[in-house]
CSV table of C-alpha atoms and ligand atoms in Angstrom, one decimal:
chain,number,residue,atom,x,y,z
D,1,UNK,CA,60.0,-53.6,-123.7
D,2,UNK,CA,58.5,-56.3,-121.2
D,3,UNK,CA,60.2,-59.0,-123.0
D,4,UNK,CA,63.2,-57.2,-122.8
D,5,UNK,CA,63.1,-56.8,-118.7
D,6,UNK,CA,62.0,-59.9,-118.3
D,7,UNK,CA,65.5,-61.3,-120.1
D,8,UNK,CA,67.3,-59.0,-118.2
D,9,UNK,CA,65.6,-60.0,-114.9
D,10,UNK,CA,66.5,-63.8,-115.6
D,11,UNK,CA,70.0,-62.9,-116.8
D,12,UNK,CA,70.7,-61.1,-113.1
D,13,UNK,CA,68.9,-64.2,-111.6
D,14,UNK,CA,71.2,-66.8,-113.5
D,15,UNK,CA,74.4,-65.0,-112.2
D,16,UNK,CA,73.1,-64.5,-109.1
D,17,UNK,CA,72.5,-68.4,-109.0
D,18,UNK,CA,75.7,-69.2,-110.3
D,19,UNK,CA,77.4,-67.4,-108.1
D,20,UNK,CA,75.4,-69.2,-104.8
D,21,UNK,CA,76.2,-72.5,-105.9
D,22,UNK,CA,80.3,-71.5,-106.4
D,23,UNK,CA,79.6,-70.2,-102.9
D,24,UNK,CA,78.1,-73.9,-101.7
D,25,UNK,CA,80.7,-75.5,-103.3
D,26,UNK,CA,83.6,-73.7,-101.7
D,27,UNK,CA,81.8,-74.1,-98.1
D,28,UNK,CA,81.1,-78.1,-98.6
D,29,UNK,CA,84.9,-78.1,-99.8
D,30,UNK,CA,86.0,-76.5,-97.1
D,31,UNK,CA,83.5,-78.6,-94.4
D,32,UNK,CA,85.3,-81.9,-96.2
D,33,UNK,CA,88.5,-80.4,-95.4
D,34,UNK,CA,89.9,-80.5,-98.8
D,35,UNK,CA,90.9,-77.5,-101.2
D,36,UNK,CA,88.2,-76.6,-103.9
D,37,UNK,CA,90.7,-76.9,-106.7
D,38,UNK,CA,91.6,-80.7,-105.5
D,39,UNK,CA,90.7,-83.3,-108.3
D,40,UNK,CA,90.0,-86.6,-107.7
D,41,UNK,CA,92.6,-89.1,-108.6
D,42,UNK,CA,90.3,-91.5,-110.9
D,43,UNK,CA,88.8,-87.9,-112.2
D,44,UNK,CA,92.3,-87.4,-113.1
D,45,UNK,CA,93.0,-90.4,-114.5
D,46,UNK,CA,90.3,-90.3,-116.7
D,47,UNK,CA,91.5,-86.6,-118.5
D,48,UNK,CA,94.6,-88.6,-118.8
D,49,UNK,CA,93.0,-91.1,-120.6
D,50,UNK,CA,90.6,-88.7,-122.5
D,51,UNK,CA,94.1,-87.3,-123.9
D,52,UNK,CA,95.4,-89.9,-125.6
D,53,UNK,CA,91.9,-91.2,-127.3
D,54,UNK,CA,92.0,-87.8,-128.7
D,55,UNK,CA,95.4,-88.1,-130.1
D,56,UNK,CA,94.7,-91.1,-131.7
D,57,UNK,CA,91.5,-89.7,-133.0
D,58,UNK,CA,93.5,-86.7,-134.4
D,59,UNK,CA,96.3,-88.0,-136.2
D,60,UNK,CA,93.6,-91.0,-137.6
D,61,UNK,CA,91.2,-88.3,-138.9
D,62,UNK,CA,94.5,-86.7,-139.9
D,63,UNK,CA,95.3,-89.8,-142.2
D,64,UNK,CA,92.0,-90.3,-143.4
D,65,UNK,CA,91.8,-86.9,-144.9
D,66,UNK,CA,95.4,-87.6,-146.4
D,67,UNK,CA,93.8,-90.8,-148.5
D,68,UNK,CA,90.5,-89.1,-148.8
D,69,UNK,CA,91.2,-85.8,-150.3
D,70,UNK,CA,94.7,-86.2,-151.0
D,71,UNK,CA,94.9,-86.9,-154.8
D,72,UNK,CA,92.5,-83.8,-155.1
D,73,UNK,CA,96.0,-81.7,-155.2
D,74,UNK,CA,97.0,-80.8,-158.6
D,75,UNK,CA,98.2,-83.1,-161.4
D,76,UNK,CA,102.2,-83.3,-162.1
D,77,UNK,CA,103.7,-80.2,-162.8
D,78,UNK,CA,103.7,-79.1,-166.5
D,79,UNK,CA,106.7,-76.7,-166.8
D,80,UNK,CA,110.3,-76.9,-166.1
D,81,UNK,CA,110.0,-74.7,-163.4
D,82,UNK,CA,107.2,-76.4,-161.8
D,83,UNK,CA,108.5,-79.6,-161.2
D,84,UNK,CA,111.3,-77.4,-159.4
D,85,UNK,CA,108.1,-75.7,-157.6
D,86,UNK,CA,106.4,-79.5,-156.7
D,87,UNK,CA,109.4,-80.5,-154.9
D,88,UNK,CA,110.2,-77.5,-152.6
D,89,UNK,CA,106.3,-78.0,-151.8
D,90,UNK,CA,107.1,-81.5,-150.6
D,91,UNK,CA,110.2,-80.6,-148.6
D,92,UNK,CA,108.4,-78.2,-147.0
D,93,UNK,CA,105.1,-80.4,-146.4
D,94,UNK,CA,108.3,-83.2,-144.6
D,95,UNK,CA,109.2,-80.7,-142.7
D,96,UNK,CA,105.7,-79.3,-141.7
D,97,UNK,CA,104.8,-82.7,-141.3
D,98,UNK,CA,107.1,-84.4,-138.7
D,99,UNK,CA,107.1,-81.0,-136.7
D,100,UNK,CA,103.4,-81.4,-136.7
D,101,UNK,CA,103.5,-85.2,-136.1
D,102,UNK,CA,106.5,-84.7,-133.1
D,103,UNK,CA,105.0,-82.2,-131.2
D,104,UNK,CA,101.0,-82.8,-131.5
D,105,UNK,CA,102.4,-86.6,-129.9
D,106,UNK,CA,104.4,-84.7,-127.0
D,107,UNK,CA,101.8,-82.3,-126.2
D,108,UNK,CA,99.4,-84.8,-125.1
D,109,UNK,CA,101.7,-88.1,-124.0
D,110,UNK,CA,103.3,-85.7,-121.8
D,111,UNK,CA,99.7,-84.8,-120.8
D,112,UNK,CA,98.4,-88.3,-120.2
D,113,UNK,CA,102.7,-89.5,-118.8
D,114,UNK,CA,102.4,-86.7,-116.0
D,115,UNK,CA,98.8,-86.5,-115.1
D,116,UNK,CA,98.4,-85.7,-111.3
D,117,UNK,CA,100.4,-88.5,-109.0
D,118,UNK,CA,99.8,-87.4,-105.1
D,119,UNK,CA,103.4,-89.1,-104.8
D,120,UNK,CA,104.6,-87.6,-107.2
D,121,UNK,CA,106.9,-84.2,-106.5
D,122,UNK,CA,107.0,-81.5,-110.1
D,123,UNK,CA,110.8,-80.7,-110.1
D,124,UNK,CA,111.0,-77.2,-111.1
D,125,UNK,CA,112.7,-76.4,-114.0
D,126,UNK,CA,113.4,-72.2,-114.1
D,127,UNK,CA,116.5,-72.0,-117.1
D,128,UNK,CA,119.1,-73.4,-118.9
D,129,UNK,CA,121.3,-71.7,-121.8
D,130,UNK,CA,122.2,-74.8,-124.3
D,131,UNK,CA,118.5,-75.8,-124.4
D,132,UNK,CA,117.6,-71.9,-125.8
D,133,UNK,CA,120.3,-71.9,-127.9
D,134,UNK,CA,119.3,-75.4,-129.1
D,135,UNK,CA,115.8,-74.7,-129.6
D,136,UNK,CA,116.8,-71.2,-131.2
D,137,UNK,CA,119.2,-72.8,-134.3
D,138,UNK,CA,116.8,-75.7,-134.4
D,139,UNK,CA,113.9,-73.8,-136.0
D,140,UNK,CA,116.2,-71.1,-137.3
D,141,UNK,CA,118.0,-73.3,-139.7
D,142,UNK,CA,115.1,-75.6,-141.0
D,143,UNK,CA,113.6,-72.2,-142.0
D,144,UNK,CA,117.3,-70.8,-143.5
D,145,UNK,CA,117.2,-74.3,-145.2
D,146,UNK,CA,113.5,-73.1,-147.0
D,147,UNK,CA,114.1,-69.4,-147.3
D,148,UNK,CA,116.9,-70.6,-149.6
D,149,UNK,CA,115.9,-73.2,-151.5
D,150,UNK,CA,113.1,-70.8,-152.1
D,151,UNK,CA,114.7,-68.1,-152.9
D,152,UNK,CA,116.3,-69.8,-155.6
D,153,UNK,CA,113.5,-71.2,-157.2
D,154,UNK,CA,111.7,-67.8,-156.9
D,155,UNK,CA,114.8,-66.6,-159.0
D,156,UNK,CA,114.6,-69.2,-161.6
D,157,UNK,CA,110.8,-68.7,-161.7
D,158,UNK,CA,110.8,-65.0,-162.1
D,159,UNK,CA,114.5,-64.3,-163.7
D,160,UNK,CA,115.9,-63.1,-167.4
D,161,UNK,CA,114.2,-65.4,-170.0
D,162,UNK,CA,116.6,-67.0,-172.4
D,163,UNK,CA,117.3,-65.5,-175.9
D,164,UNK,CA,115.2,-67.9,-177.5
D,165,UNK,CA,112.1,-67.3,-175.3
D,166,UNK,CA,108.8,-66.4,-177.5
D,167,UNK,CA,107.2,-63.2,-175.8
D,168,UNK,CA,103.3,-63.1,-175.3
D,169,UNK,CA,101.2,-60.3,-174.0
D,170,UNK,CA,98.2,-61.4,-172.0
D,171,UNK,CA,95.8,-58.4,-171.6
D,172,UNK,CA,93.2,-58.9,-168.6
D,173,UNK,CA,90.3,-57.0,-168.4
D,174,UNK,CA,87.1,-57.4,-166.7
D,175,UNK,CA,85.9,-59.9,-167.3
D,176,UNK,CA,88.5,-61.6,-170.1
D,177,UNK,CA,91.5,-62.6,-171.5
D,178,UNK,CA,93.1,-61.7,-174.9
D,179,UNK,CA,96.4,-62.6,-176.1
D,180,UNK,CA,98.6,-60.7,-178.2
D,181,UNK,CA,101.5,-63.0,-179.7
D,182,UNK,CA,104.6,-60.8,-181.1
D,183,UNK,CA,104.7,-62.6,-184.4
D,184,UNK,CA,107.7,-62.9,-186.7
D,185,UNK,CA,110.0,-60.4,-185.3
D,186,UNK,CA,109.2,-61.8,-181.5
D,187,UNK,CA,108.2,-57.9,-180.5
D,188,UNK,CA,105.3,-56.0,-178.9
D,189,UNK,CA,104.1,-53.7,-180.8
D,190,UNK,CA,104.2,-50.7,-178.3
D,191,UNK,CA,100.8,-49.8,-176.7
D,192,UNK,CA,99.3,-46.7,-174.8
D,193,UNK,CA,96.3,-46.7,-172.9
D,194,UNK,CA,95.1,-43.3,-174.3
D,195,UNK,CA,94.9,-45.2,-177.8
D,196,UNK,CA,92.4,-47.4,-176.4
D,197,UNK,CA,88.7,-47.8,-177.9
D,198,UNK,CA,86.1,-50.6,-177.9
D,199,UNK,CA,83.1,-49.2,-179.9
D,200,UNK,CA,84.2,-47.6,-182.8
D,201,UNK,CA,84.6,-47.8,-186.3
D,202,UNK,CA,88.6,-48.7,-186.1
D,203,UNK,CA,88.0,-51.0,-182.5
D,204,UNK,CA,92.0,-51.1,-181.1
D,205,UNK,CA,91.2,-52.5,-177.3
D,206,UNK,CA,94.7,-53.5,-176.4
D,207,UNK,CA,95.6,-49.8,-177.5
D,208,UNK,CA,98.3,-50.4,-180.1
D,209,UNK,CA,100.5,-47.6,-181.1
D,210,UNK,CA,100.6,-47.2,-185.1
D,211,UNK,CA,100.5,-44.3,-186.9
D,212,UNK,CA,97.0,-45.0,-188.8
D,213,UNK,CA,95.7,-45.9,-184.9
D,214,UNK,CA,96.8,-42.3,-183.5
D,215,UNK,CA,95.0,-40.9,-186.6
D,216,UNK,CA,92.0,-42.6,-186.0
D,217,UNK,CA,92.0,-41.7,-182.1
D,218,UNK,CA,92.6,-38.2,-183.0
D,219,UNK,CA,89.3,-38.1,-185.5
D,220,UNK,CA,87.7,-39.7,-182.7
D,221,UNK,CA,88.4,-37.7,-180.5
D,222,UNK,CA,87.8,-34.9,-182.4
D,223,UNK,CA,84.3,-35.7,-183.1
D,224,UNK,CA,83.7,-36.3,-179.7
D,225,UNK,CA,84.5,-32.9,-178.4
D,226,UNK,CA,82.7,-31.2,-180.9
D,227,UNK,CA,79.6,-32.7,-179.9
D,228,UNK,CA,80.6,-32.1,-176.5
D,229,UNK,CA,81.2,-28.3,-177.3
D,230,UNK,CA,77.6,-28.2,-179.5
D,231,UNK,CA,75.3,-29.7,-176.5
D,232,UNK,CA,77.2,-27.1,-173.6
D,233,UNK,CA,76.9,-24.2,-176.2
D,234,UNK,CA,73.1,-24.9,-176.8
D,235,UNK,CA,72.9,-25.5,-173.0
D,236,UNK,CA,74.4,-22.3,-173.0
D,237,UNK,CA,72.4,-20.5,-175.5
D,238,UNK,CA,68.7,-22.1,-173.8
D,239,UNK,CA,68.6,-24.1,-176.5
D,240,UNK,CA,68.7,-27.6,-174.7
D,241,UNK,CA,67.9,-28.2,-171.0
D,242,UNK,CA,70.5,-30.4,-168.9
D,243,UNK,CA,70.3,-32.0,-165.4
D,244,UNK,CA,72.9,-30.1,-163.3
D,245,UNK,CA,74.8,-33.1,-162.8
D,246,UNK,CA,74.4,-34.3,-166.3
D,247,UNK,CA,75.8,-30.7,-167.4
D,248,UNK,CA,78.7,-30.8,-165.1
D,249,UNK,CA,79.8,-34.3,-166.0
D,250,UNK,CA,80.0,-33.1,-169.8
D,251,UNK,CA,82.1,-29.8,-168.9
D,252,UNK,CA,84.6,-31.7,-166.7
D,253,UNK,CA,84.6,-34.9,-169.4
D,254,UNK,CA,85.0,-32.5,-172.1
D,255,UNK,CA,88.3,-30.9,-170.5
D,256,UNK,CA,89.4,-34.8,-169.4
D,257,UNK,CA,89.4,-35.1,-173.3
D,258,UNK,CA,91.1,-32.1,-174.6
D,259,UNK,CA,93.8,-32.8,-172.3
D,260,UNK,CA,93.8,-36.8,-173.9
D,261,UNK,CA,93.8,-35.6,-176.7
D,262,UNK,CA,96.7,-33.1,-176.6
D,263,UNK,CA,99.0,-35.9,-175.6
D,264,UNK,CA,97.7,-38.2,-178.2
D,265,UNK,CA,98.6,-35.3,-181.2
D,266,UNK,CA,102.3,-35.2,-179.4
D,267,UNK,CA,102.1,-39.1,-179.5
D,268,UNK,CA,101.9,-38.1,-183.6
D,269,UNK,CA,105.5,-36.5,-183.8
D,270,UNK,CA,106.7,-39.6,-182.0
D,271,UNK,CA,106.1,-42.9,-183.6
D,272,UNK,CA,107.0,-43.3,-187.3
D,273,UNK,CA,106.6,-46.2,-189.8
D,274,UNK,CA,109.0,-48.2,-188.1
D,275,UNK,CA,106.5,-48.3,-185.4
D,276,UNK,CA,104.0,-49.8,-187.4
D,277,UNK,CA,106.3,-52.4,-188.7
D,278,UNK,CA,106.9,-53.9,-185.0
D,279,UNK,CA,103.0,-53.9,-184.3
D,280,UNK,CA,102.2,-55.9,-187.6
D,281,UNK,CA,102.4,-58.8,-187.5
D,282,UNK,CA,101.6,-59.4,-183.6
D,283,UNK,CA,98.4,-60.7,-184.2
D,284,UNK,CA,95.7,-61.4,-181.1
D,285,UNK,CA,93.8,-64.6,-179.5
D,286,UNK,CA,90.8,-66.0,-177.4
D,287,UNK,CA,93.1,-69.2,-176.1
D,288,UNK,CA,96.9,-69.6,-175.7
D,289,UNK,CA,98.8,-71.9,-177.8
D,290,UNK,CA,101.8,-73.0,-176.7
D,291,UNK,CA,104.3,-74.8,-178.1
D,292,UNK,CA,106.0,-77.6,-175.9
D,293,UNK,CA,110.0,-77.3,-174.8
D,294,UNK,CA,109.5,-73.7,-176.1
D,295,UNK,CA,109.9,-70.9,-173.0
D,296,UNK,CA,108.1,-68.5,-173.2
D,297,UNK,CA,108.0,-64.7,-171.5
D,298,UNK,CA,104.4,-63.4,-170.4
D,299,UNK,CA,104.3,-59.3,-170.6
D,300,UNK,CA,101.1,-58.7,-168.3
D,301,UNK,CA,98.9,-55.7,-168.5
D,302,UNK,CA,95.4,-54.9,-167.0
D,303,UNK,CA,92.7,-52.7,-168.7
D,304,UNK,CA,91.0,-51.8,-165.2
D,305,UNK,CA,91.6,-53.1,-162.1
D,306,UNK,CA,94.2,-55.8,-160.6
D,307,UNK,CA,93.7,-59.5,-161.7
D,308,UNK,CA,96.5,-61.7,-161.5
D,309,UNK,CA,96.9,-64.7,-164.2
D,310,UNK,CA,97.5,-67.9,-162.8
D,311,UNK,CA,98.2,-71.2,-164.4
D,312,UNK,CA,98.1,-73.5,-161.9
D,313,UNK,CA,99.1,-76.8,-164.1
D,314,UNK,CA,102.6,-74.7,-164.7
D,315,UNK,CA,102.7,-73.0,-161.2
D,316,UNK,CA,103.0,-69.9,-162.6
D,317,UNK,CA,101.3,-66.9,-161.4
D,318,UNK,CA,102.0,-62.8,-161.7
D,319,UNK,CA,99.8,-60.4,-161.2
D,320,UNK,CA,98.3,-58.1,-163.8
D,321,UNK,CA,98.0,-54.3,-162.6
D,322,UNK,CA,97.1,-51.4,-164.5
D,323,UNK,CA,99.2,-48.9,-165.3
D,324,UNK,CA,102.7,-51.2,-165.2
D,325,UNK,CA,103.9,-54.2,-166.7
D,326,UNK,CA,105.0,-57.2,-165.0
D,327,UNK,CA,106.2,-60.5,-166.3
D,328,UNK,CA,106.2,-64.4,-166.2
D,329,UNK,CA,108.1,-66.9,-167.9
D,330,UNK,CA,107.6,-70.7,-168.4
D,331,UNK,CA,108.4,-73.5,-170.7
D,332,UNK,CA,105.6,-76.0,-170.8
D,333,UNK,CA,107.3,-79.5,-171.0
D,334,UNK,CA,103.8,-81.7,-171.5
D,335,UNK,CA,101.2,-81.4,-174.6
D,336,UNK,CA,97.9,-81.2,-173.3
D,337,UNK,CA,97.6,-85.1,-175.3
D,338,UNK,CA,100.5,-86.4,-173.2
D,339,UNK,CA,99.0,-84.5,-170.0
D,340,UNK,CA,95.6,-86.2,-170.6
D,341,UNK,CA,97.2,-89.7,-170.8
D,342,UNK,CA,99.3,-88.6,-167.5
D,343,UNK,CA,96.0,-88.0,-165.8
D,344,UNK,CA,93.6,-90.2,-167.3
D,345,UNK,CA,91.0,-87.5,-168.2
D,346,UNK,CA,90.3,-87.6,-171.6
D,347,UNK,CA,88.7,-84.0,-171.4
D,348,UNK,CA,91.8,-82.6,-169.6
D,349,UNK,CA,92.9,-78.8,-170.5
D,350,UNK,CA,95.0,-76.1,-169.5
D,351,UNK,CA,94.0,-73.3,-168.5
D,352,UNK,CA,94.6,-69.5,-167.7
D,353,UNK,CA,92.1,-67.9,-164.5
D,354,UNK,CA,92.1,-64.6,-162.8
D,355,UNK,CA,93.2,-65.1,-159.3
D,356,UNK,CA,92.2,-61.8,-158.1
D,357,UNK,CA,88.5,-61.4,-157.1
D,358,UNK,CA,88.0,-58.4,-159.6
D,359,UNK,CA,84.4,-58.1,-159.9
D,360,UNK,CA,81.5,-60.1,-160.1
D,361,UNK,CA,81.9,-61.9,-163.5
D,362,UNK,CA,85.7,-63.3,-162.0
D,363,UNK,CA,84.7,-66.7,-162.2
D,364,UNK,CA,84.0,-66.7,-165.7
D,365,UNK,CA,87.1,-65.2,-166.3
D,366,UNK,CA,89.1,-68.2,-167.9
D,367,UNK,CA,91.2,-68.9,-171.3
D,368,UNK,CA,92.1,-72.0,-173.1
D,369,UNK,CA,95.7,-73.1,-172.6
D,370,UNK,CA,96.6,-75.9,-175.3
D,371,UNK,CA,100.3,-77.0,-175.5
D,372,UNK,CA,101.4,-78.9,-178.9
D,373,UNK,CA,103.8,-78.9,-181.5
D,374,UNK,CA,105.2,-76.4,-183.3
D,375,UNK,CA,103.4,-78.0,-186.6
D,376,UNK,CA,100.2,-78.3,-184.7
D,377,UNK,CA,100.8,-74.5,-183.8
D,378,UNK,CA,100.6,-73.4,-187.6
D,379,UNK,CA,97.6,-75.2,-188.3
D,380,UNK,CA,96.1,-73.7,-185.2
D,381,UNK,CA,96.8,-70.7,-186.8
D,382,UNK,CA,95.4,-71.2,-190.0
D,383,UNK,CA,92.3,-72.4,-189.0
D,384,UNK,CA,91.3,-68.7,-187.8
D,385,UNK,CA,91.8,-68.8,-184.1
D,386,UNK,CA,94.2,-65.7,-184.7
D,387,UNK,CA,93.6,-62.0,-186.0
D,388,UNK,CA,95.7,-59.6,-187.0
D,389,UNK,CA,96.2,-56.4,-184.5
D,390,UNK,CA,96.7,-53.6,-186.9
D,391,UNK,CA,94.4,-54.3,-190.5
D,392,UNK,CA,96.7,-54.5,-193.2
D,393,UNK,CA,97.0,-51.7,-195.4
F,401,CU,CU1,90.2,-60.7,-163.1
């Protein structure tokens, strides 16, 4: 408490100073017949000075950080698209840059060119039309110039994949990746989140629709209530002793999982052997292969929450949200060989990350990109990086 007077006592002094010695300094100012907010010339001079060392000292800091941490930018694009991508980025970093470059130099020549002359008269300057409507369609068509070029990259980037493009699921989740590839036929085998289970005896966590899947959901399911309904009617009958809260989580869970499992049993009427035969032969991953000069159209889905799957080496990113599907399409033109020769890093990969801060294992949450031939694919393949989705019959 006495500390806290005593600050406030020396704060109320301090001001009360300060404000004295304005006061002095507006009386000797006005005893030397001069206004307080005169400057000295050489005072003057010297700001003016002061202005351009600090413009040189800006723009050489500016090109030390260019040498310095300039090569830290990515490696050359590795898609078709990308290299589209790289060189909008560098039209626009021109433009940025001798807009940056032009008026940083004005600002403070100007500053240092008309520092205070006494003989010197300002000439007032209140309005004139063509220099508003020249500085309006300046700006207004170097940014027309990048909204389009933009725009059409954005389409090429993000528009209808070619008939020939091989389509790849990528399933997030925190804190992984799996990917299902569509096998032979080049189609998904349809997928419902109410089909989705992680521990059990017939494990289907992408949620795959086939007929032996809704079976096995239903069982589960099944078994799962009825324990449900045993522990609430020995709860009922004093037989076993529940926390409220634990009691009341297992009544409204139990309903949750009637009402799952009443749309799973209409899912049953719905999907038929053909089903099954679309789902067959995707079969899953723990790293992307992808074969080179081959395009290829990314179905994205998310188990929880939103990540977003960015490749950075083939500018490519989409977010992954629950609930919907969204899309991305590429077509790596570099092997992950002919990329590492390109950079010089023997250890060089591709790779897949999360871009979406979804929880606190996000870092970790990476895949293997490699990009090879469609021989090399096979072998891939073969040596067991792959399982099937749905077990063979
Ligand atoms: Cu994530």
């Amino acid at each position: 408490m006495e500390i806290k007077f005593i600050v406030l006592v020396v704060i109320v002094l301090t001001a009360i100073a300060i404000a004295q010695l304005m006061r002095v300094y507006e009386l000797s100012s006005k005893i030397r017949n001069k206004k307080e907010e005169d400057i000295e010339v050489p005072t003057n001079n010297f700001n003016a000075f002061l202005m351009m060392a600090f413009l040189a000292v800006f723009f050489g800091s500016g090109v030390y950080m260019l040498f310095k941490y300039g090569n830290g930018l990515l490696p050359e694009a590795a898609s078709e698209h990308g290299q589209e991508v790289d060189w909008l980025f560098n039209v626009n970093w021109a433009i940025i840059f001798t807009v940056f470059l032009v008026t940083n130099f004005l600002l403070f020549f100007f500053a240092y060119k008309y520092a205070y002359n006494p003989n010197r008269k300002a000439y007032y300057f209140t309005h004139d039309n063509r220099l508003e409507l020249l500085w309006t369609i300046v700006p207004a068509s170097a940014l027309a110039v990048i909204i389009i070029l933009g725009l059409m990259t954005w389409n090429k980037m993000t528009g209808k994949p070619s008939d020939n493009a091989v389509i790849v699921e990528l399933y997030a989740e925190q804190f992984n990746w799996t990917a299902r590839y569509s096998g032979d036929d080049n189609k998904l085998g349809f997928a419902d989140y109410k089909l989705v289970t992680t521990f059990s005896q017939n494990p289907n966590p992408l949620g795959v629709i086939t007929t032996s899947n809704i079976e096995w959901r239903l069982k589960e399911l099944d078994s799962t209530i009825h324990a449900m309904h045993m522990d609430i009617a020995a709860e009922d009958n004093n037989e076993k002793v529940f926390s409220v809260a634990t009691s009341e989580k297992m009544r409204s869970k139990v309903e949750k999982l009637e009402r799952i499992r009443e749309r799973v049993a209409t899912m049953q009427g719905m999907y038929s052997d053909s089903t099954d035969m679309i789902a067959q032969d995707d079969f899953i991953a723990k790293e992307l292969f992808l074969i080179k000069d081959q395009e290829y159209q990314f179905i994205l889905r998310s188990r929880d929450v939103l990540h977003s799957a960015y490749f950075p080496h083939f500018r490519a990113q989409m977010n992954c949200v629950p609930g919907q599907r969204t899309k991305l399409k590429f077509k790596p033109i570099f092997t992950t060989e002919e990329m590492r020769e390109k950079t010089g890093n023997p250890e060089f990969n591709y790779v897949l990350l999360c871009n979406k801060i979804c929880g606190e294992s996000h870092s970790n949450m990476r895949m293997n990109v490699i990009v090879g031939t469609a021989e090399e694919f096979v072998v891939w393949k073969e040596e067991g990086n792959t399982a099937l989705v749905v077990a063979s019959k």
